[in-house]
Amino acid sequence: MIKLRVRGSAAVLLLSVAAFSGSASAAGDAEAGSEKIATCVACHDAEGQGTAGIYPNLAGQSATYLESALKAYREGQRAGGMAAVMTPQAANLSDQDIADLAAYYSSL
């Protein structure tokens, strides 16, 4: 019985790892990201701090979270809040652009 549980747990773990690795994103380059923030700085400044209370701080956020959020805005999967502002900003970003921006802001 224990052997069966161990095998089942191992199978779940392997499937989880395979699913996660298949959805892995492009590695971000913080230096390249620092050169792509021209539009972002109006609301999040170069140090990733919101320029007004309605804009979130990006500095130190998880790169995975930032990538996920930007991709969701780009794909029109986020509504409400700042979606009206962010969706057009993210619309023309490539996966690499997003990874680079996320790497930059998460490194601050």
Coordinates of C-alpha atoms in Angstrom, one line a residue:
M1 CA 0.0 0.0 0.0
I2 CA 2.8 2.4 0.9
K3 CA 4.6 1.5 -2.3
L4 CA 1.5 2.4 -4.3
R5 CA 1.2 5.8 -2.6
V6 CA 4.9 6.6 -3.2
R7 CA 4.5 5.7 -6.9
G8 CA 1.4 7.9 -7.1
S9 CA 3.2 10.8 -5.4
A10 CA 6.2 10.4 -7.7
A11 CA 4.0 10.4 -10.7
V12 CA 2.2 13.6 -9.6
L13 CA 5.6 15.2 -8.9
L14 CA 6.9 14.3 -12.3
L15 CA 3.8 15.6 -14.1
S16 CA 4.0 18.8 -12.1
V17 CA 7.6 19.4 -13.0
A18 CA 6.9 18.6 -16.7
A19 CA 4.0 20.9 -16.8
F20 CA 6.0 23.7 -15.1
S21 CA 9.0 23.3 -17.3
G22 CA 6.8 23.3 -20.4
S23 CA 5.4 26.6 -19.4
A24 CA 8.7 28.2 -18.5
S25 CA 9.2 31.6 -20.0
A26 CA 12.2 33.1 -21.7
A27 CA 15.0 34.1 -19.4
G28 CA 14.9 37.8 -18.8
D29 CA 17.8 40.2 -19.0
A30 CA 17.6 43.0 -16.5
E31 CA 20.1 45.1 -18.4
A32 CA 18.0 44.8 -21.6
G33 CA 14.9 45.5 -19.5
S34 CA 16.5 48.8 -18.3
E35 CA 16.6 49.9 -21.9
K36 CA 12.9 49.1 -22.5
I37 CA 11.3 51.0 -19.6
A38 CA 10.7 54.3 -21.4
T39 CA 6.9 53.9 -21.4
C40 CA 6.8 52.3 -17.9
V41 CA 8.6 55.2 -16.1
A42 CA 5.7 57.6 -16.4
C43 CA 3.7 55.5 -13.9
H44 CA 6.4 53.3 -12.2
D45 CA 9.5 55.4 -12.5
A46 CA 13.0 54.0 -13.3
E47 CA 13.3 52.6 -9.7
G48 CA 9.9 50.8 -10.0
Q49 CA 8.1 53.0 -7.5
G50 CA 4.6 54.1 -8.4
T51 CA 4.5 57.8 -9.3
A52 CA 1.1 58.2 -7.7
G53 CA -1.0 56.2 -5.2
I54 CA -2.9 54.5 -8.0
Y55 CA 0.2 52.9 -9.6
P56 CA 1.7 49.9 -7.9
N57 CA 5.4 49.6 -7.0
L58 CA 7.1 47.1 -9.3
A59 CA 10.5 47.0 -7.6
G60 CA 11.3 43.7 -6.0
Q61 CA 8.1 42.0 -7.2
S62 CA 8.6 38.4 -8.4
A63 CA 9.7 38.2 -12.0
T64 CA 7.2 35.4 -12.5
Y65 CA 4.4 37.5 -11.2
L66 CA 5.4 40.5 -13.4
E67 CA 5.6 38.4 -16.5
S68 CA 2.2 36.7 -15.7
A69 CA 0.6 40.1 -15.2
L70 CA 2.0 41.7 -18.3
K71 CA 1.1 38.7 -20.5
A72 CA -2.5 38.8 -19.0
Y73 CA -2.8 42.5 -19.9
R74 CA -1.4 41.8 -23.4
E75 CA -3.9 39.1 -24.0
G76 CA -6.8 41.1 -22.7
Q77 CA -7.3 38.7 -19.8
R78 CA -7.3 41.4 -17.1
A79 CA -10.3 43.7 -16.6
G80 CA -11.0 46.5 -14.2
G81 CA -8.5 48.5 -12.2
M82 CA -5.7 49.7 -14.5
A83 CA -6.5 47.3 -17.4
A84 CA -7.7 50.2 -19.6
V85 CA -4.2 51.8 -19.2
M86 CA -2.1 48.6 -19.2
T87 CA -3.6 46.6 -22.0
P88 CA -2.6 49.0 -24.7
Q89 CA 0.9 49.4 -23.1
A90 CA 1.5 45.6 -23.1
A91 CA -0.2 44.9 -26.5
N92 CA 3.0 45.2 -28.6
L93 CA 5.4 43.6 -26.1
S94 CA 7.1 40.3 -27.1
D95 CA 7.6 37.5 -24.6
Q96 CA 11.3 38.5 -24.5
D97 CA 10.4 42.2 -23.8
I98 CA 8.1 41.1 -21.0
A99 CA 10.8 38.8 -19.5
D100 CA 13.4 41.6 -19.7
L101 CA 11.1 44.1 -18.1
A102 CA 10.2 41.6 -15.3
A103 CA 13.9 40.8 -14.8
Y104 CA 14.7 44.5 -14.5
Y105 CA 12.0 45.5 -12.1
S106 CA 12.3 42.3 -9.9
S107 CA 16.1 43.1 -9.6
L108 CA 15.5 46.4 -7.9

